[in-house]
Each structure stands twice: as C-alpha cells, then as structure tokens.
CSV table of C-alpha atoms and ligand atoms in Angstrom, one decimal:
chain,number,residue,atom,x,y,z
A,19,UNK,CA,9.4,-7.3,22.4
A,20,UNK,CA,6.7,-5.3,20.5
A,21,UNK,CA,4.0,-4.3,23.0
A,22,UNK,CA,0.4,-4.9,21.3
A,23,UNK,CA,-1.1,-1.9,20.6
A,24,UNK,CA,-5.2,-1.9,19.9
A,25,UNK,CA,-6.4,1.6,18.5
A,26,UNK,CA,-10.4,2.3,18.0
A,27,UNK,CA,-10.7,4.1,14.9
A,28,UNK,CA,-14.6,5.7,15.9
A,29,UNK,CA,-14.5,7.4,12.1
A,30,UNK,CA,-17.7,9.7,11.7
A,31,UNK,CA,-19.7,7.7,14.4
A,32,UNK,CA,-21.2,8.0,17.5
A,33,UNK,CA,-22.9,10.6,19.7
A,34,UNK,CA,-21.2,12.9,22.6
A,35,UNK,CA,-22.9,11.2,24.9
A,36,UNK,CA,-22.6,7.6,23.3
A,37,UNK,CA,-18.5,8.2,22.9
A,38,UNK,CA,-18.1,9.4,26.1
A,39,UNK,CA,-20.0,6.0,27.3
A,40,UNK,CA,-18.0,3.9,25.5
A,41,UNK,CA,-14.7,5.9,26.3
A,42,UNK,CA,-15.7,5.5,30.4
A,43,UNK,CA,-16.2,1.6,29.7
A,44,UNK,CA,-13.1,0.7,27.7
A,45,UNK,CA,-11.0,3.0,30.9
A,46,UNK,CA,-13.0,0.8,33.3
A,47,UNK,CA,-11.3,-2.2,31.4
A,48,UNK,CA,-8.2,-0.9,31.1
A,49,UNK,CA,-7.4,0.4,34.1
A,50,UNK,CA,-4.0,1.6,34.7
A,51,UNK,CA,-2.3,-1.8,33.2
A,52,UNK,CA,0.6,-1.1,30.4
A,53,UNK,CA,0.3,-4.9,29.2
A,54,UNK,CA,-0.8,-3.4,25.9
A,55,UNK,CA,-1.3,-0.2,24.2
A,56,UNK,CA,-4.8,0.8,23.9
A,57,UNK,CA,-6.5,4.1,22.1
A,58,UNK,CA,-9.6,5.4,20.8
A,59,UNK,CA,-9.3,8.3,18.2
A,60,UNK,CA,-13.2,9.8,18.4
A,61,UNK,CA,-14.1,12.4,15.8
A,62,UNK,CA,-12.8,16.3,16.3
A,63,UNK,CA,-15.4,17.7,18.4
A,64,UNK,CA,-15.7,15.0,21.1
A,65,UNK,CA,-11.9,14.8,22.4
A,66,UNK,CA,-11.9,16.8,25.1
A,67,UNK,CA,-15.0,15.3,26.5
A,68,UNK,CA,-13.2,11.6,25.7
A,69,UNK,CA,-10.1,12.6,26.9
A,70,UNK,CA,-12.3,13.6,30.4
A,71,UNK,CA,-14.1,10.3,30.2
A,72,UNK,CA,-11.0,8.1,29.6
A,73,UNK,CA,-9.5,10.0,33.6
A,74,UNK,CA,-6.0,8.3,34.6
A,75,UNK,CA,-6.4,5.1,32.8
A,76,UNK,CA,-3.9,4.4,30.2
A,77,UNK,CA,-5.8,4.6,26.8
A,78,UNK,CA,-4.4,6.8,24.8
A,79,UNK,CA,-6.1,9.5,22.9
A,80,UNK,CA,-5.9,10.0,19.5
A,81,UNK,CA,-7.3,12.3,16.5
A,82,UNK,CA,-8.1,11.1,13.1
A,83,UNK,CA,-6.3,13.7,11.1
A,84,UNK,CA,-4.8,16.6,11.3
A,85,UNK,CA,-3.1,19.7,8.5
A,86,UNK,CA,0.5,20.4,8.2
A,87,UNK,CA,0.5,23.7,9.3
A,88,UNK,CA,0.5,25.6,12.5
A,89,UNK,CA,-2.1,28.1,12.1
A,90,UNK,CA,-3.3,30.1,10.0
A,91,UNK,CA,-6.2,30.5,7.1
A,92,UNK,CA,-7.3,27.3,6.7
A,93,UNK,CA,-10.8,27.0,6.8
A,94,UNK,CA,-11.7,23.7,8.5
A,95,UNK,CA,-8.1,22.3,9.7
A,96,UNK,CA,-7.2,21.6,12.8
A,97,UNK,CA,-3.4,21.8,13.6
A,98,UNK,CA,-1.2,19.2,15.6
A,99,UNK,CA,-0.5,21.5,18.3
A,100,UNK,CA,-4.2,22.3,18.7
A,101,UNK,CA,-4.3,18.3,19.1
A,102,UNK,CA,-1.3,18.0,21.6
A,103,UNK,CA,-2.9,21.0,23.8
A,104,UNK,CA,-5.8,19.1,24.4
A,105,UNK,CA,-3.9,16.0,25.2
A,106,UNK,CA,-3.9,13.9,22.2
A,107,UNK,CA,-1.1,11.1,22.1
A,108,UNK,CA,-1.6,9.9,18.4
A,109,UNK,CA,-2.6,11.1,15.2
A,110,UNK,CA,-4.1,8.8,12.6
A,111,UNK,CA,-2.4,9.7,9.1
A,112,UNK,CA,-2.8,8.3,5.4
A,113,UNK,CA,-5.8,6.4,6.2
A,114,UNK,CA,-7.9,4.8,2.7
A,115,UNK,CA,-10.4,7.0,3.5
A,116,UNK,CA,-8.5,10.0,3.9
A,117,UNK,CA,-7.1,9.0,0.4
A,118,UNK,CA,-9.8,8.4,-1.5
A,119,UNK,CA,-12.3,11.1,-0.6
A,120,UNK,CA,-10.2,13.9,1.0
A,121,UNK,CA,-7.4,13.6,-2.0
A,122,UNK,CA,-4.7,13.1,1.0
A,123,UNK,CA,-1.8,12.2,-1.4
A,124,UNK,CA,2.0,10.3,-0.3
A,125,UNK,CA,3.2,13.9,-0.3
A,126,UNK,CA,0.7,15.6,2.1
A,127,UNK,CA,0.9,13.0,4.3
A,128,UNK,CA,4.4,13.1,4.5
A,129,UNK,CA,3.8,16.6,5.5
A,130,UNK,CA,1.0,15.6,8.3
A,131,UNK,CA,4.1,13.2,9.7
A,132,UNK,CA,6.3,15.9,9.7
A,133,UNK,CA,4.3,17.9,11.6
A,134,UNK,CA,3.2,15.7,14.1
A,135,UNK,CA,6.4,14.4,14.7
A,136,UNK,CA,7.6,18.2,15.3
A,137,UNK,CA,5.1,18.3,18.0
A,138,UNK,CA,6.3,15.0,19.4
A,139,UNK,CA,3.4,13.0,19.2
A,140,UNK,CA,2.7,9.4,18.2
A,141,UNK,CA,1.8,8.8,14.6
A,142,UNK,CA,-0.5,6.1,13.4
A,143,UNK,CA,0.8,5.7,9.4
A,144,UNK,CA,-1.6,3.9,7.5
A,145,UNK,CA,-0.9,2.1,4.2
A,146,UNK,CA,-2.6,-1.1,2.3
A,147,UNK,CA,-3.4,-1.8,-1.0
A,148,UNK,CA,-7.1,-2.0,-3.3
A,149,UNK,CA,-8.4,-5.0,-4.5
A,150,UNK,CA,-7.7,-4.2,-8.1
A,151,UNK,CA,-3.6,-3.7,-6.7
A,152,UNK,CA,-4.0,-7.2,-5.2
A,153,UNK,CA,-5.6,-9.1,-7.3
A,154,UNK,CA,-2.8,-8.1,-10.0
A,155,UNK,CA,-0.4,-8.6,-7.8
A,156,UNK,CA,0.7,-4.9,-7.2
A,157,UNK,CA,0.1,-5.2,-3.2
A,158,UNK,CA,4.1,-4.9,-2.7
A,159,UNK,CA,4.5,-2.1,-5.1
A,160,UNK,CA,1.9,0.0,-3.4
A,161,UNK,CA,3.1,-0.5,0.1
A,162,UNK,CA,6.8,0.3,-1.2
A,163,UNK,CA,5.3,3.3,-2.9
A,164,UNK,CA,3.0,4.4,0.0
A,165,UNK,CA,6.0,3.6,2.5
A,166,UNK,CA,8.4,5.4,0.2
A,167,UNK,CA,6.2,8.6,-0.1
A,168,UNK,CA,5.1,8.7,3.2
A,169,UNK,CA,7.8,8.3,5.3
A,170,UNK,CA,10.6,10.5,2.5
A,171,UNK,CA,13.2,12.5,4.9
A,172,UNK,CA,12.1,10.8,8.1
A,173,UNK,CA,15.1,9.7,10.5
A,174,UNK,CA,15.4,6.5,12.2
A,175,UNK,CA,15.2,8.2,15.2
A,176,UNK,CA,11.9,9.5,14.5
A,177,UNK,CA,10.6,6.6,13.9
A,178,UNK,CA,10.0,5.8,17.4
A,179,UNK,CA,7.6,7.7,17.5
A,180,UNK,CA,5.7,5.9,14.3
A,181,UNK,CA,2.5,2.8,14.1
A,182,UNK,CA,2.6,1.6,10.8
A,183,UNK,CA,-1.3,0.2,10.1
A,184,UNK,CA,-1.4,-2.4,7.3
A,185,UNK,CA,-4.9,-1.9,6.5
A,186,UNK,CA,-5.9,-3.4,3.3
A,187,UNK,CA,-8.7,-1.4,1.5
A,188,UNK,CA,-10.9,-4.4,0.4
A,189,UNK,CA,-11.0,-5.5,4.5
A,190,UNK,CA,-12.2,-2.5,5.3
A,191,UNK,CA,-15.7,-1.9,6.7
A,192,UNK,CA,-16.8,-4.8,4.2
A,193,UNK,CA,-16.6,-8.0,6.7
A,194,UNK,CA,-13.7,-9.2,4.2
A,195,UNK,CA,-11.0,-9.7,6.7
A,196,UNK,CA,-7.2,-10.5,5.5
A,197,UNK,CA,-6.2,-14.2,6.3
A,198,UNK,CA,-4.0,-14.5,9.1
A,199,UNK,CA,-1.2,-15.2,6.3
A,200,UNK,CA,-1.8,-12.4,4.0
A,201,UNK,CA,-1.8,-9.9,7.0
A,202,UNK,CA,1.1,-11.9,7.9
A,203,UNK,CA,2.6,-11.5,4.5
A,204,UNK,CA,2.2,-7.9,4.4
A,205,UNK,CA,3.3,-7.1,7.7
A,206,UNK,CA,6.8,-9.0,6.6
A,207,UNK,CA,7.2,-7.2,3.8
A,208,UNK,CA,6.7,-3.5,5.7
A,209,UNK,CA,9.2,-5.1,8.1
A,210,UNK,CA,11.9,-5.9,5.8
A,211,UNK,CA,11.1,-2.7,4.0
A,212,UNK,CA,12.0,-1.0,7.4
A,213,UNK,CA,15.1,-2.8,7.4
A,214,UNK,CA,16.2,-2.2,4.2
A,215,UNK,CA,15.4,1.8,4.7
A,216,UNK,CA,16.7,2.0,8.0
A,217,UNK,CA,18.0,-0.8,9.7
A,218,UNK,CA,17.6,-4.3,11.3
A,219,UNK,CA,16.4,-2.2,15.2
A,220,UNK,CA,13.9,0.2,13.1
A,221,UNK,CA,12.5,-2.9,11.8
A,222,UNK,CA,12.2,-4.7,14.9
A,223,UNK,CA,11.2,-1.9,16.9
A,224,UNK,CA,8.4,-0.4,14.8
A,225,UNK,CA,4.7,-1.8,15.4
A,226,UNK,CA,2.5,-2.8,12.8
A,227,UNK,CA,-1.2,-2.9,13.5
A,228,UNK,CA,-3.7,-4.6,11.1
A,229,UNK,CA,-6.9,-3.2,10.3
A,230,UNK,CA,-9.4,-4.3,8.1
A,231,UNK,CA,-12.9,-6.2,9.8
A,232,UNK,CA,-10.8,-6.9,13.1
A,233,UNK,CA,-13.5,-8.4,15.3
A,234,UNK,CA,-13.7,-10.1,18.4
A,235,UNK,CA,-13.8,-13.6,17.0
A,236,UNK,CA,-10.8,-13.1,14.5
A,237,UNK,CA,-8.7,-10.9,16.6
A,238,UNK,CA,-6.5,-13.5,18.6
A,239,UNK,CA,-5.9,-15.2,15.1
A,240,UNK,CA,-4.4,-12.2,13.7
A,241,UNK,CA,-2.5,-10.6,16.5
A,242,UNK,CA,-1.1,-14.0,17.0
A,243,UNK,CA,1.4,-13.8,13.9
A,244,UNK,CA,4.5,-13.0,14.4
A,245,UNK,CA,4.4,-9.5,12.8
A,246,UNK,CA,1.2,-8.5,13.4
A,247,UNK,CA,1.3,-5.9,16.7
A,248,UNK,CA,-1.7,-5.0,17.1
A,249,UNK,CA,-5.3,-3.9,15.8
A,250,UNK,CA,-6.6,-0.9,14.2
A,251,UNK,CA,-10.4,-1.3,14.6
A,252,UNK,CA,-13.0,0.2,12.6
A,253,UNK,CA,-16.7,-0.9,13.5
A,254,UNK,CA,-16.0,-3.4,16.2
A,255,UNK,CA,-14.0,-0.3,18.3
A,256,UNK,CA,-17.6,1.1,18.2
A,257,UNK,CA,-19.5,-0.8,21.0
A,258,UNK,CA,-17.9,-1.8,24.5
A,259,UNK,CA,-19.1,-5.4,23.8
A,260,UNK,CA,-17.5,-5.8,20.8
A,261,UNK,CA,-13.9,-3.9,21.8
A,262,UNK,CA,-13.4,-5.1,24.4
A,263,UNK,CA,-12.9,-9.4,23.2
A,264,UNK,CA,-10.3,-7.4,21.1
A,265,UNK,CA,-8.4,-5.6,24.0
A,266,UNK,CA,-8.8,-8.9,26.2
A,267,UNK,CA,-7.6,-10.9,23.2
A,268,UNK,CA,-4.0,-8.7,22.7
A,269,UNK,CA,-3.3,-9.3,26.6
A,270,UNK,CA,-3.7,-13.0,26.2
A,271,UNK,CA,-1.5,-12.5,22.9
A,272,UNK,CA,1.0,-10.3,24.6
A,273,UNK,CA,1.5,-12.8,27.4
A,274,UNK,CA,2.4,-16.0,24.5
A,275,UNK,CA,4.2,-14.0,22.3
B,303,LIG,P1,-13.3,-1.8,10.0
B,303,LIG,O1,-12.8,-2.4,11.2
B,303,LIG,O2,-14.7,-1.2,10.1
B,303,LIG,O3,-13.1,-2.7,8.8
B,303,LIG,O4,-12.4,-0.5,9.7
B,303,LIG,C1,-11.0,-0.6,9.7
B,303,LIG,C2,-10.4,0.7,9.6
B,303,LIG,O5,-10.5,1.4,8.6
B,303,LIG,C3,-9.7,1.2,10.8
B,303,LIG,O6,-9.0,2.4,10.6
C-alpha cells in the first residue's frame, strides 16, 4: 500500500505572515495523524518561520529547488545541506517551471537528485509533457526521455527516497485539469517504466502524485485511480479553505484504496 502523499507547491506566493498562517492551519488539521503524507514547500526565505509554524505536526517541509553543489561561489544557490540544516524533508526537482524559465535541463536535474539524495532527503521528481507533445502524441516519449535523464545512475535503492509528480504542463495553473484517465494513463506508463528500469517492487513502491489544477472538487476523482498517489498542488495549496478538501479528500481515499 502506497500512502497518499498531498504536497503544496506555494511557488512565488504569499507573505511571511500569510505563509506562516496558512502553515499553523494546515498543522491544526493535520495533527500528528500519518494516514497520509502531507507537505508544503513555501519559497526560500520563509522556511524556517514555516517549519516553526508547522511545530510537531507531521507535514513535512519542503524547498522548491535547490543547486548541486555544496558550497561555494554561486551567487544565488542554495545547497541541499543548507535545506536539511534547517529541517527540510523534500526538495521539489525538474518542475515545468524550473524548465522553462530557469533552463533546468534532464542533466542538471539529475545532478539536483544526486545531491539531495547524498544528503538523504526526500525528492519530489517532476515530469509531464506540453500540449504540443500531447497533442502529437509525444506524451510517452517525453516522460521516457524526462524519466531517462533524470533519474540516469540512480539505484533502486535510492529510489525510496523518490515522489515522482506527473504534472502535465498544459494542467498547470490554467484550470485545465487532466481527466481522471489521462492522469491515470500517465501514471501507468511511469509505473511500468519503473518496472522495466528497475523492477516489479520499485514500481510498486514508488508514489506518483499528480499536479496540474488539483482542486478541492476534483481531488477525490483523481487520487481515486489506481496509480495516482497523491497531489501536487499549485494554487489550491495556497488558502487553508481550499487545501484542506484536498488533504480531507486523500484520507477518505486512503481509507478505500
Ligand atoms: P496548479 O495547481 O496551480 O495548476 O499548479 C500545479 C503545480 O505546478 C504544482 O507544482
């Protein structure tokens, strides 16, 4: 059994005080219960104050990038360990936005993996495909290629300590959410491409959250296929009101599934 995990992707959004609001609500929810995973990854300057707010629930903290190195002159980076010191669990890696504007290609993040995974910390690996890939039919291709790149050189061990996030670019911050069968779909495919890379108990043991317009209304929908683990929440993860339904929606899903 693949416990849900729901991760709050805050991007470039929200205030100190406003994050540190939401952060105390979503811990108030939580609690101390395990019945699925839950995280918020806030922007840079804000996760020690989150990481106060969130106390001894059980969300998870995590950062939204992170460079390869460990130190050193690089004007601007922050470094994994930097991230684990101040008690980050995940690191978000590969994200469409990352790609597209920042130039974060299959081979630097197969670096950022690396390097989180040598400091023991929980990576959330995104891949998903563009519109133009989809509509001709390339949406396999470029989650073998992304897959491929991305994960080159990592053990199966290691990968127990990876989130794959099928986010599909055109579901992203647009409203356009995947039908429950094409996340479905997808999330097969990266399954039996974990299989075929590694083996049958990579591939069952690996979660796959789907982002891409997860909301509270859609949310049980999606997390109820079979191969879709969890969320990976852009704008909805941005308001207490709106995460929530999502977090509440998992536990019913986890209890059915
Ligand atoms: P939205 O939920 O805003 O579409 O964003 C999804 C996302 O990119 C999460 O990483």
């Amino acid at each position: 059994m693949r416990r849900p995990f729901v991760a709050g992707n805050w991007k470039m959004n929200t205030t100190l005080a406003g994050g540190q609001q939401l952060a105390a609500a979503i811990a108030a929810e939580v609690g101390s219960s395990t019945t699925v995973d839950v995280a918020v990854c806030p922007p840079f300057p804000y996760l020690t104050a989150v990481k106060q707010s969130l106390g001894s629930s059980s969300v998870g903290l995590g950062a939204q990038n992170a460079y390869f190195a460990k130190s050193g002159a690089f004007t601007g980076e922050v470094a994994v360990g930097m991230l684990k010191e101040i008690g980050c669990n995940w690191v978000v890696l590969g994200h469409s936005e990352r790609r597209q504007f920042f130039g974060d290609t299959d081979e630097l993040i197969n670096k950022k993996i690396n390097a989180v995974l040598a400091e023991e910390l929980g990576v959330i690996f995104c891949v998903g495909e563009l519109l133009a890939e989809r509509q001709s039919n390339q949406t396999e291709a470029v989650l073998d290629k992304q897959l491929t790149g991305g994960l080159a050189g990592i053990d199966a061990a290691h990968m127990a300590k990876i989130v794959i996030a099928y986010e599909p670019v055109w579901a992203i911050g647009t409203g356009v959410t995947a039908s429950p069968a094409q996340a479905e779909s997808a999330h097969l495919f990266i399954r039996q491409w974990l299989a075929k890379r590694y083996n049958q108990g990579v591939a069952d043991g690996v979660r796959i959250q789907y982002g891409g317009s997860v909301k509270a209304d859609n949310a049980q929908e999606l997390l109820s296929q079979p191969n879709v683990d969890g969320a990976l929440v852009g704008g909805a993860s941005l308001t207490a009101e709106q995460f929530l339904p999502i977090i509440r929606a998992a536990v019913q899903v986890a209890g059915s599934k």
